[in-house]
Amino acid sequence: MADLNRREWLLLGTATALNILHPAMAITPTQRPIRLSLNENPFGPSQLAVDAIKADLIGLSRYTGQELDVLTNAIAKHEGISPGHIVLGEILDTLGLYLSAHDGPGGEFIYSEPGYTALVDAVAPAGGVVIGVPLNDKLENDLPALAAKVNDKTRAVYLVNPHNPSGTVSDAVRFIDFVRELSRRTLVIVDEAYLEFAADCAQRTAAALVREGAQVAVFRTFSKIYGLKSLAIGYTLAPKPLAASLKRSGIGAFFGLNRLSLVAATASLNDAGYVASTRDKVATEREAWHTLFRERKVRFSNSVANFVFFDAGRPQQTIAAALAAQNIEIGRAQPPLDNWVRISIGLPEENVIARKAVAELLPPA
């Protein structure tokens, strides 16, 4: 059995008590699945967002209206940017297809692999070509290698920072300088879905480059730290000509967005303490995982996101199957890193159970 500290024994005791007192709430390896696979925020959305949804339920029979402009203006204030740069929606796949189709087939899209592929997966129907670049030895975006792949066929470079699945971030100053320089050669799309989990996110965002007028687009989402995954709402900060062209194509229009998503997102931005509180909870749980890896001398990435990534010393499928037998769901395999495992941060009591199960699968220290 893995060594557990006093706090973890207490959390296991809490889970046991829930099993006895409230069976419907029980979280055990043999009952309700522990979902640590999709990098969701298990702590739930802001109460302001929940209240906003409840208050707006009476309007379900109505089309989306001013809610779109209200959220756009709230984002503009939050980002310090004009509304003309903002395109609403979870549009990564749509953006990939649009860019691939816009100038005809044959355009190349460069990204880090293994990596999140929503954007690059969408380019094939219009004849786009995907160019994968391996991560560096720290499991970060290999910036020089990415730049070396840019040529006159390049349509865009897609960077996820923090990266998924590794959770790593590039050096802040170096990354911003790199994106600025690369944007002189091609469009650079920076996916910052997990950036708010980093304590120094304000220094790491590429949003300032959009404000400067660089050929940079920054994607943000309310699906991760804001806990609104089921409402599927995000936004992209883009150069004004690109934003205007996307909108003319109907992307980010009112008929593609539901009003509950919009009001919940607006309320989330207005909850000043919510992000910091959630970030702190996730950081505490993430560090508990990293402590286990250090104690067991397991290689792991320096994740700043709401998931951990580690070398289990055996195929990911073997680990996933063993955990699934205990009703613990983890992230998919990430070839060519076949022995590496990604596990999302869950609730504290879920993480205790999962760490115990993982520890029993790891080689001894």
mmCIF file of C-alpha atoms in Angstrom:
data_model
loop_
_atom_site.group_PDB
_atom_site.id
_atom_site.type_symbol
_atom_site.label_atom_id
_atom_site.label_comp_id
_atom_site.label_asym_id
_atom_site.label_seq_id
_atom_site.Cartn_x
_atom_site.Cartn_y
_atom_site.Cartn_z
ATOM 1 C CA MET A 1 0.000 0.000 0.000
ATOM 2 C CA ALA A 2 1.277 3.494 -0.834
ATOM 3 C CA ASP A 3 2.335 5.750 1.998
ATOM 4 C CA LEU A 4 -0.348 8.337 2.759
ATOM 5 C CA ASN A 5 0.109 11.500 4.784
ATOM 6 C CA ARG A 6 -2.199 12.615 7.592
ATOM 7 C CA ARG A 7 -4.275 14.848 5.305
ATOM 8 C CA GLU A 8 -4.813 12.035 2.803
ATOM 9 C CA TRP A 9 -5.899 9.575 5.504
ATOM 10 C CA LEU A 10 -8.385 12.223 6.664
ATOM 11 C CA LEU A 11 -9.755 12.605 3.134
ATOM 12 C CA LEU A 12 -10.075 8.854 2.746
ATOM 13 C CA GLY A 13 -11.946 8.813 6.038
ATOM 14 C CA THR A 14 -14.244 11.530 4.742
ATOM 15 C CA ALA A 15 -14.980 9.484 1.611
ATOM 16 C CA THR A 16 -15.707 6.444 3.771
ATOM 17 C CA ALA A 17 -18.075 8.461 5.934
ATOM 18 C CA LEU A 18 -19.921 9.627 2.823
ATOM 19 C CA ASN A 19 -20.306 6.010 1.771
ATOM 20 C CA ILE A 20 -21.998 5.221 5.088
ATOM 21 C CA LEU A 21 -24.073 8.356 5.606
ATOM 22 C CA HIS A 22 -24.875 9.349 2.033
ATOM 23 C CA PRO A 23 -24.482 6.391 -0.356
ATOM 24 C CA ALA A 24 -25.644 8.479 -3.318
ATOM 25 C CA MET A 25 -22.680 10.814 -2.775
ATOM 26 C CA ALA A 26 -20.114 8.057 -2.344
ATOM 27 C CA ILE A 27 -16.923 8.214 -4.381
ATOM 28 C CA THR A 28 -15.185 4.842 -4.358
ATOM 29 C CA PRO A 29 -13.224 2.813 -6.894
ATOM 30 C CA THR A 30 -16.062 0.290 -7.143
ATOM 31 C CA GLN A 31 -19.047 2.627 -7.475
ATOM 32 C CA ARG A 32 -19.420 5.973 -9.260
ATOM 33 C CA PRO A 33 -16.512 6.518 -11.715
ATOM 34 C CA ILE A 34 -13.801 8.964 -10.756
ATOM 35 C CA ARG A 35 -13.371 11.056 -13.911
ATOM 36 C CA LEU A 36 -9.786 12.253 -14.202
ATOM 37 C CA SER A 37 -9.615 12.179 -17.973
ATOM 38 C CA LEU A 38 -10.811 15.402 -19.593
ATOM 39 C CA ASN A 39 -9.154 18.183 -17.564
ATOM 40 C CA GLU A 40 -12.448 19.482 -16.222
ATOM 41 C CA ASN A 41 -12.701 21.712 -13.151
ATOM 42 C CA PRO A 42 -14.209 19.423 -10.483
ATOM 43 C CA PHE A 43 -14.710 22.304 -8.064
ATOM 44 C CA GLY A 44 -17.533 23.628 -10.203
ATOM 45 C CA PRO A 45 -18.312 27.046 -11.660
ATOM 46 C CA SER A 46 -18.590 30.365 -9.886
ATOM 47 C CA GLN A 47 -21.740 30.739 -7.828
ATOM 48 C CA LEU A 48 -22.333 33.975 -9.719
ATOM 49 C CA ALA A 49 -22.454 31.949 -12.942
ATOM 50 C CA VAL A 50 -24.915 29.470 -11.448
ATOM 51 C CA ASP A 51 -27.115 32.312 -10.203
ATOM 52 C CA ALA A 52 -26.996 34.009 -13.612
ATOM 53 C CA ILE A 53 -28.130 30.816 -15.335
ATOM 54 C CA LYS A 54 -31.023 30.385 -12.916
ATOM 55 C CA ALA A 55 -32.106 33.986 -13.388
ATOM 56 C CA ASP A 56 -32.065 33.639 -17.175
ATOM 57 C CA LEU A 57 -33.986 30.380 -17.455
ATOM 58 C CA ILE A 58 -37.181 32.329 -18.010
ATOM 59 C CA GLY A 59 -35.722 33.522 -21.309
ATOM 60 C CA LEU A 60 -35.174 30.097 -22.877
ATOM 61 C CA SER A 61 -37.877 30.736 -25.460
ATOM 62 C CA ARG A 62 -36.076 33.830 -26.736
ATOM 63 C CA TYR A 63 -33.239 34.178 -29.215
ATOM 64 C CA THR A 64 -29.886 35.362 -27.977
ATOM 65 C CA GLY A 65 -29.801 39.151 -28.074
ATOM 66 C CA GLN A 66 -27.906 41.738 -26.091
ATOM 67 C CA GLU A 67 -26.194 38.987 -24.084
ATOM 68 C CA LEU A 68 -23.684 38.671 -26.925
ATOM 69 C CA ASP A 69 -22.706 42.337 -26.764
ATOM 70 C CA VAL A 70 -22.612 42.283 -22.960
ATOM 71 C CA LEU A 71 -20.109 39.421 -22.913
ATOM 72 C CA THR A 72 -18.061 40.913 -25.752
ATOM 73 C CA ASN A 73 -17.753 44.187 -23.824
ATOM 74 C CA ALA A 74 -16.906 42.343 -20.604
ATOM 75 C CA ILE A 75 -14.110 40.475 -22.397
ATOM 76 C CA ALA A 76 -12.879 43.712 -23.968
ATOM 77 C CA LYS A 77 -12.604 45.257 -20.514
ATOM 78 C CA HIS A 78 -11.002 42.127 -19.041
ATOM 79 C CA GLU A 79 -8.403 41.899 -21.825
ATOM 80 C CA GLY A 80 -7.863 45.603 -22.383
ATOM 81 C CA ILE A 81 -8.692 45.254 -26.075
ATOM 82 C CA SER A 82 -11.305 46.618 -28.462
ATOM 83 C CA PRO A 83 -14.436 44.556 -29.217
ATOM 84 C CA GLY A 84 -13.395 44.405 -32.868
ATOM 85 C CA HIS A 85 -10.657 41.916 -31.941
ATOM 86 C CA ILE A 86 -13.043 39.471 -30.226
ATOM 87 C CA VAL A 87 -14.738 36.448 -31.773
ATOM 88 C CA LEU A 88 -16.989 34.482 -29.415
ATOM 89 C CA GLY A 89 -17.336 30.721 -29.284
ATOM 90 C CA GLU A 90 -15.271 27.543 -29.005
ATOM 91 C CA ILE A 91 -13.965 28.041 -32.515
ATOM 92 C CA LEU A 92 -10.640 26.181 -32.741
ATOM 93 C CA ASP A 93 -11.918 23.570 -35.181
ATOM 94 C CA THR A 94 -13.872 26.152 -37.160
ATOM 95 C CA LEU A 95 -10.815 28.400 -37.271
ATOM 96 C CA GLY A 96 -8.664 25.561 -38.593
ATOM 97 C CA LEU A 97 -11.135 24.769 -41.350
ATOM 98 C CA TYR A 98 -11.559 28.454 -42.236
ATOM 99 C CA LEU A 99 -7.802 29.072 -42.508
ATOM 100 C CA SER A 100 -7.286 25.905 -44.521
ATOM 101 C CA ALA A 101 -10.052 26.745 -46.974
ATOM 102 C CA HIS A 102 -9.418 30.484 -47.209
ATOM 103 C CA ASP A 103 -6.446 30.392 -49.596
ATOM 104 C CA GLY A 104 -7.052 26.992 -51.121
ATOM 105 C CA PRO A 105 -5.572 23.538 -50.465
ATOM 106 C CA GLY A 106 -1.940 22.868 -49.623
ATOM 107 C CA GLY A 107 -1.528 25.217 -46.687
ATOM 108 C CA GLU A 108 0.650 23.849 -43.890
ATOM 109 C CA PHE A 109 -0.241 23.971 -40.200
ATOM 110 C CA ILE A 110 2.583 23.448 -37.725
ATOM 111 C CA TYR A 111 2.007 22.230 -34.188
ATOM 112 C CA SER A 112 3.735 20.381 -31.325
ATOM 113 C CA GLU A 113 3.171 16.666 -30.912
ATOM 114 C CA PRO A 114 1.908 14.983 -28.937
ATOM 115 C CA GLY A 115 -0.564 17.788 -28.482
ATOM 116 C CA TYR A 116 -4.147 18.972 -28.540
ATOM 117 C CA THR A 117 -5.338 18.539 -32.105
ATOM 118 C CA ALA A 118 -8.758 20.193 -32.445
ATOM 119 C CA LEU A 119 -7.452 22.903 -34.757
ATOM 120 C CA VAL A 120 -5.116 20.807 -36.888
ATOM 121 C CA ASP A 121 -7.596 17.937 -37.176
ATOM 122 C CA ALA A 122 -10.003 20.344 -38.869
ATOM 123 C CA VAL A 123 -7.750 21.382 -41.750
ATOM 124 C CA ALA A 124 -7.846 18.138 -43.787
ATOM 125 C CA PRO A 125 -11.282 18.565 -45.447
ATOM 126 C CA ALA A 126 -10.030 21.716 -47.164
ATOM 127 C CA GLY A 127 -6.697 20.212 -48.169
ATOM 128 C CA GLY A 128 -4.608 21.456 -45.263
ATOM 129 C CA VAL A 129 -1.350 19.692 -44.402
ATOM 130 C CA VAL A 130 -0.375 19.063 -40.770
ATOM 131 C CA ILE A 131 3.284 19.284 -39.745
ATOM 132 C CA GLY A 132 4.044 17.860 -36.292
ATOM 133 C CA VAL A 133 7.134 18.884 -34.328
ATOM 134 C CA PRO A 134 8.212 16.810 -31.294
ATOM 135 C CA LEU A 135 8.401 18.451 -27.876
ATOM 136 C CA ASN A 136 11.852 19.208 -26.479
ATOM 137 C CA ASP A 137 13.491 17.192 -23.699
ATOM 138 C CA LYS A 138 11.576 19.197 -21.066
ATOM 139 C CA LEU A 139 8.300 18.340 -22.828
ATOM 140 C CA GLU A 140 7.861 21.981 -23.796
ATOM 141 C CA ASN A 141 7.093 23.471 -27.206
ATOM 142 C CA ASP A 142 10.402 23.244 -29.105
ATOM 143 C CA LEU A 143 10.429 26.827 -30.316
ATOM 144 C CA PRO A 144 13.511 26.722 -32.585
ATOM 145 C CA ALA A 145 12.345 23.474 -34.209
ATOM 146 C CA LEU A 146 8.882 24.929 -34.812
ATOM 147 C CA ALA A 147 10.323 28.071 -36.397
ATOM 148 C CA ALA A 148 12.555 25.974 -38.644
ATOM 149 C CA LYS A 149 9.472 24.360 -40.228
ATOM 150 C CA VAL A 150 7.933 27.661 -41.362
ATOM 151 C CA ASN A 151 8.021 28.259 -45.102
ATOM 152 C CA ASP A 152 5.999 29.954 -47.821
ATOM 153 C CA LYS A 153 3.311 27.242 -47.549
ATOM 154 C CA THR A 154 2.757 27.809 -43.844
ATOM 155 C CA ARG A 155 -0.766 28.980 -43.079
ATOM 156 C CA ALA A 156 -0.391 29.081 -39.277
ATOM 157 C CA VAL A 157 1.657 27.856 -36.324
ATOM 158 C CA TYR A 158 -0.489 26.501 -33.500
ATOM 159 C CA LEU A 159 1.010 26.691 -30.000
ATOM 160 C CA VAL A 160 -0.667 25.440 -26.819
ATOM 161 C CA ASN A 161 0.764 27.220 -23.751
ATOM 162 C CA PRO A 162 0.536 25.663 -21.174
ATOM 163 C CA HIS A 163 0.909 22.642 -23.369
ATOM 164 C CA ASN A 164 -1.502 19.737 -23.379
ATOM 165 C CA PRO A 165 -0.686 16.941 -22.428
ATOM 166 C CA SER A 166 2.488 18.014 -20.611
ATOM 167 C CA GLY A 167 1.154 21.117 -18.815
ATOM 168 C CA THR A 168 4.488 22.866 -19.367
ATOM 169 C CA VAL A 169 5.018 26.533 -20.176
ATOM 170 C CA SER A 170 7.880 28.081 -22.071
ATOM 171 C CA ASP A 171 9.963 30.812 -20.451
ATOM 172 C CA ALA A 172 7.626 33.815 -20.445
ATOM 173 C CA VAL A 173 9.901 36.461 -21.961
ATOM 174 C CA ARG A 174 11.410 34.082 -24.487
ATOM 175 C CA PHE A 175 7.987 32.818 -25.534
ATOM 176 C CA ILE A 176 6.499 36.281 -26.091
ATOM 177 C CA ASP A 177 9.577 37.399 -28.038
ATOM 178 C CA PHE A 178 9.438 34.218 -30.108
ATOM 179 C CA VAL A 179 5.753 34.636 -30.977
ATOM 180 C CA ARG A 180 6.267 38.288 -31.868
ATOM 181 C CA GLU A 181 9.163 37.455 -34.193
ATOM 182 C CA LEU A 182 7.441 34.437 -35.752
ATOM 183 C CA SER A 183 4.273 36.450 -36.397
ATOM 184 C CA ARG A 184 6.239 38.533 -38.882
ATOM 185 C CA ARG A 185 6.417 35.399 -41.035
ATOM 186 C CA THR A 186 3.038 33.734 -40.475
ATOM 187 C CA LEU A 187 -0.089 33.724 -38.332
ATOM 188 C CA VAL A 188 0.603 32.363 -34.846
ATOM 189 C CA ILE A 189 -2.327 30.919 -32.891
ATOM 190 C CA VAL A 190 -1.713 30.614 -29.152
ATOM 191 C CA ASP A 191 -4.117 28.372 -27.254
ATOM 192 C CA GLU A 192 -4.225 29.562 -23.639
ATOM 193 C CA ALA A 193 -6.987 27.251 -22.435
ATOM 194 C CA TYR A 194 -5.046 26.397 -19.262
ATOM 195 C CA LEU A 195 -3.138 29.633 -18.727
ATOM 196 C CA GLU A 196 -5.214 30.860 -15.759
ATOM 197 C CA PHE A 197 -3.964 27.874 -13.745
ATOM 198 C CA ALA A 198 -0.485 29.473 -13.791
ATOM 199 C CA ALA A 199 0.013 31.962 -10.960
ATOM 200 C CA ASP A 200 1.880 34.352 -13.286
ATOM 201 C CA CYS A 201 -0.592 34.085 -16.154
ATOM 202 C CA ALA A 202 -0.715 37.863 -16.655
ATOM 203 C CA GLN A 203 2.983 37.841 -17.596
ATOM 204 C CA ARG A 204 2.659 34.797 -19.831
ATOM 205 C CA THR A 205 -0.307 35.660 -22.048
ATOM 206 C CA ALA A 206 0.266 36.582 -25.670
ATOM 207 C CA ALA A 207 -2.785 38.870 -25.636
ATOM 208 C CA ALA A 208 -0.592 41.982 -25.618
ATOM 209 C CA LEU A 209 0.716 40.990 -29.044
ATOM 210 C CA VAL A 210 -2.819 41.135 -30.443
ATOM 211 C CA ARG A 211 -3.177 44.607 -28.962
ATOM 212 C CA GLU A 212 0.135 45.557 -30.625
ATOM 213 C CA GLY A 213 -1.286 44.574 -34.017
ATOM 214 C CA ALA A 214 0.866 41.466 -34.485
ATOM 215 C CA GLN A 215 -0.295 38.579 -36.667
ATOM 216 C CA VAL A 216 -1.294 36.632 -33.541
ATOM 217 C CA ALA A 217 -4.555 35.076 -32.397
ATOM 218 C CA VAL A 218 -5.105 34.009 -28.776
ATOM 219 C CA PHE A 219 -7.725 31.445 -27.812
ATOM 220 C CA ARG A 220 -9.292 31.401 -24.339
ATOM 221 C CA THR A 221 -12.055 29.228 -22.921
ATOM 222 C CA PHE A 222 -14.501 29.164 -20.022
ATOM 223 C CA SER A 223 -14.438 25.349 -20.150
ATOM 224 C CA LYS A 224 -11.419 24.849 -17.900
ATOM 225 C CA ILE A 225 -10.727 27.009 -14.836
ATOM 226 C CA TYR A 226 -14.175 28.632 -15.037
ATOM 227 C CA GLY A 227 -15.901 25.234 -14.878
ATOM 228 C CA LEU A 228 -18.363 25.812 -17.749
ATOM 229 C CA LYS A 229 -17.405 22.870 -19.972
ATOM 230 C CA SER A 230 -20.968 21.720 -20.624
ATOM 231 C CA LEU A 231 -21.856 25.192 -21.922
ATOM 232 C CA ALA A 232 -18.986 25.223 -24.468
ATOM 233 C CA ILE A 233 -18.144 28.928 -24.508
ATOM 234 C CA GLY A 234 -14.814 30.557 -25.266
ATOM 235 C CA TYR A 235 -13.375 33.403 -27.304
ATOM 236 C CA THR A 236 -10.533 34.297 -29.621
ATOM 237 C CA LEU A 237 -8.595 37.549 -29.683
ATOM 238 C CA ALA A 238 -7.569 38.046 -33.298
ATOM 239 C CA PRO A 239 -6.217 40.729 -35.639
ATOM 240 C CA LYS A 240 -9.158 42.911 -36.639
ATOM 241 C CA PRO A 241 -9.167 41.879 -40.323
ATOM 242 C CA LEU A 242 -9.244 38.187 -39.355
ATOM 243 C CA ALA A 243 -11.898 38.751 -36.692
ATOM 244 C CA ALA A 244 -14.067 40.686 -39.137
ATOM 245 C CA SER A 245 -13.709 38.019 -41.822
ATOM 246 C CA LEU A 246 -14.632 35.252 -39.371
ATOM 247 C CA LYS A 247 -17.719 37.182 -38.300
ATOM 248 C CA ARG A 248 -18.772 37.771 -41.900
ATOM 249 C CA SER A 249 -18.671 33.995 -42.284
ATOM 250 C CA GLY A 250 -21.115 33.661 -39.402
ATOM 251 C CA ILE A 251 -18.542 32.532 -36.841
ATOM 252 C CA GLY A 252 -19.339 33.949 -33.413
ATOM 253 C CA ALA A 253 -22.815 35.051 -34.500
ATOM 254 C CA PHE A 254 -25.788 35.013 -32.148
ATOM 255 C CA PHE A 255 -27.420 31.976 -33.757
ATOM 256 C CA GLY A 256 -24.406 29.813 -32.921
ATOM 257 C CA LEU A 257 -24.307 30.756 -29.243
ATOM 258 C CA ASN A 258 -26.822 30.089 -26.516
ATOM 259 C CA ARG A 259 -27.765 32.777 -24.055
ATOM 260 C CA LEU A 260 -27.114 30.675 -20.934
ATOM 261 C CA SER A 261 -23.487 30.237 -21.999
ATOM 262 C CA LEU A 262 -23.165 33.974 -22.516
ATOM 263 C CA VAL A 263 -24.691 35.052 -19.217
ATOM 264 C CA ALA A 264 -22.701 32.425 -17.301
ATOM 265 C CA ALA A 265 -19.450 33.535 -18.915
ATOM 266 C CA THR A 266 -20.154 37.192 -18.175
ATOM 267 C CA ALA A 267 -20.925 36.409 -14.540
ATOM 268 C CA SER A 268 -17.734 34.346 -14.279
ATOM 269 C CA LEU A 269 -15.626 37.286 -15.414
ATOM 270 C CA ASN A 270 -17.313 39.423 -12.757
ATOM 271 C CA ASP A 271 -16.365 37.038 -9.918
ATOM 272 C CA ALA A 272 -13.074 38.618 -8.896
ATOM 273 C CA GLY A 273 -11.947 35.948 -6.432
ATOM 274 C CA TYR A 274 -13.083 32.810 -8.209
ATOM 275 C CA VAL A 275 -10.075 32.170 -10.476
ATOM 276 C CA ALA A 276 -7.482 32.695 -7.745
ATOM 277 C CA SER A 277 -9.360 30.428 -5.345
ATOM 278 C CA THR A 278 -9.673 27.626 -7.899
ATOM 279 C CA ARG A 279 -6.034 28.042 -8.955
ATOM 280 C CA ASP A 280 -4.880 27.605 -5.354
ATOM 281 C CA LYS A 281 -6.978 24.465 -4.848
ATOM 282 C CA VAL A 282 -5.641 22.906 -8.031
ATOM 283 C CA ALA A 283 -2.040 23.833 -7.180
ATOM 284 C CA THR A 284 -2.311 22.100 -3.800
ATOM 285 C CA GLU A 285 -3.610 18.913 -5.389
ATOM 286 C CA ARG A 286 -1.090 19.039 -8.231
ATOM 287 C CA GLU A 287 1.783 19.355 -5.772
ATOM 288 C CA ALA A 288 0.568 16.274 -3.903
ATOM 289 C CA TRP A 289 0.880 14.316 -7.147
ATOM 290 C CA HIS A 290 4.323 15.746 -7.852
ATOM 291 C CA THR A 291 5.431 14.829 -4.342
ATOM 292 C CA LEU A 292 4.454 11.212 -5.012
ATOM 293 C CA PHE A 293 6.440 11.215 -8.249
ATOM 294 C CA ARG A 294 9.510 12.686 -6.557
ATOM 295 C CA GLU A 295 9.321 10.141 -3.750
ATOM 296 C CA ARG A 296 9.048 7.279 -6.224
ATOM 297 C CA LYS A 297 11.741 8.753 -8.494
ATOM 298 C CA VAL A 298 9.324 8.887 -11.405
ATOM 299 C CA ARG A 299 9.993 11.286 -14.263
ATOM 300 C CA PHE A 300 7.226 13.885 -14.651
ATOM 301 C CA SER A 301 6.648 17.118 -16.499
ATOM 302 C CA ASN A 302 6.651 20.495 -14.770
ATOM 303 C CA SER A 303 2.920 20.962 -15.242
ATOM 304 C CA VAL A 304 1.314 24.256 -14.190
ATOM 305 C CA ALA A 305 -2.103 23.147 -15.462
ATOM 306 C CA ASN A 306 -4.935 21.149 -13.878
ATOM 307 C CA PHE A 307 -3.413 17.799 -14.779
ATOM 308 C CA VAL A 308 -0.190 15.878 -14.260
ATOM 309 C CA PHE A 309 1.901 13.978 -16.802
ATOM 310 C CA PHE A 310 4.366 11.269 -15.836
ATOM 311 C CA ASP A 311 6.363 8.318 -17.105
ATOM 312 C CA ALA A 312 4.740 5.218 -15.607
ATOM 313 C CA GLY A 313 7.477 2.911 -16.844
ATOM 314 C CA ARG A 314 4.986 0.750 -18.721
ATOM 315 C CA PRO A 315 2.468 1.316 -21.533
ATOM 316 C CA GLN A 316 -0.225 3.878 -20.851
ATOM 317 C CA GLN A 317 -2.883 1.377 -21.894
ATOM 318 C CA THR A 318 -1.749 -0.983 -19.127
ATOM 319 C CA ILE A 319 -2.070 1.750 -16.491
ATOM 320 C CA ALA A 320 -5.392 2.953 -17.888
ATOM 321 C CA ALA A 321 -6.849 -0.560 -17.865
ATOM 322 C CA ALA A 322 -5.716 -1.227 -14.297
ATOM 323 C CA LEU A 323 -7.235 2.038 -13.101
ATOM 324 C CA ALA A 324 -10.417 1.502 -15.107
ATOM 325 C CA ALA A 325 -10.868 -1.760 -13.220
ATOM 326 C CA GLN A 326 -11.092 0.440 -10.107
ATOM 327 C CA ASN A 327 -13.500 2.872 -11.832
ATOM 328 C CA ILE A 328 -10.845 5.535 -12.276
ATOM 329 C CA GLU A 329 -10.835 7.182 -15.730
ATOM 330 C CA ILE A 330 -7.640 8.862 -16.963
ATOM 331 C CA GLY A 331 -6.550 10.699 -20.108
ATOM 332 C CA ARG A 332 -5.926 9.014 -23.444
ATOM 333 C CA ALA A 333 -2.560 7.753 -24.643
ATOM 334 C CA GLN A 334 -0.158 10.310 -26.119
ATOM 335 C CA PRO A 335 2.028 8.586 -28.738
ATOM 336 C CA PRO A 336 4.940 8.575 -29.265
ATOM 337 C CA LEU A 337 5.247 9.020 -25.472
ATOM 338 C CA ASP A 338 3.751 5.582 -25.012
ATOM 339 C CA ASN A 339 4.638 5.144 -21.326
ATOM 340 C CA TRP A 340 3.490 8.600 -20.279
ATOM 341 C CA VAL A 341 0.198 9.061 -18.454
ATOM 342 C CA ARG A 342 -1.956 12.166 -18.091
ATOM 343 C CA ILE A 343 -4.262 12.403 -15.074
ATOM 344 C CA SER A 344 -6.587 15.363 -14.462
ATOM 345 C CA ILE A 345 -6.833 16.975 -11.038
ATOM 346 C CA GLY A 346 -10.049 15.885 -9.335
ATOM 347 C CA LEU A 347 -11.598 16.641 -5.973
ATOM 348 C CA PRO A 348 -9.223 16.101 -3.028
ATOM 349 C CA GLU A 349 -10.852 12.840 -1.945
ATOM 350 C CA GLU A 350 -10.807 11.575 -5.545
ATOM 351 C CA ASN A 351 -7.129 12.420 -5.883
ATOM 352 C CA VAL A 352 -6.280 10.488 -2.709
ATOM 353 C CA ILE A 353 -7.936 7.358 -4.074
ATOM 354 C CA ALA A 354 -6.321 7.786 -7.487
ATOM 355 C CA ARG A 355 -2.839 8.439 -6.056
ATOM 356 C CA LYS A 356 -3.066 5.322 -3.923
ATOM 357 C CA ALA A 357 -4.069 3.264 -6.970
ATOM 358 C CA VAL A 358 -1.336 4.784 -9.152
ATOM 359 C CA ALA A 359 1.320 4.307 -6.458
ATOM 360 C CA GLU A 360 0.565 0.598 -6.395
ATOM 361 C CA LEU A 361 1.203 0.448 -10.149
ATOM 362 C CA LEU A 362 4.502 2.325 -10.102
ATOM 363 C CA PRO A 363 7.866 0.578 -9.748
ATOM 364 C CA PRO A 364 9.296 0.789 -6.210
ATOM 365 C CA ALA A 365 11.609 3.716 -5.473
#
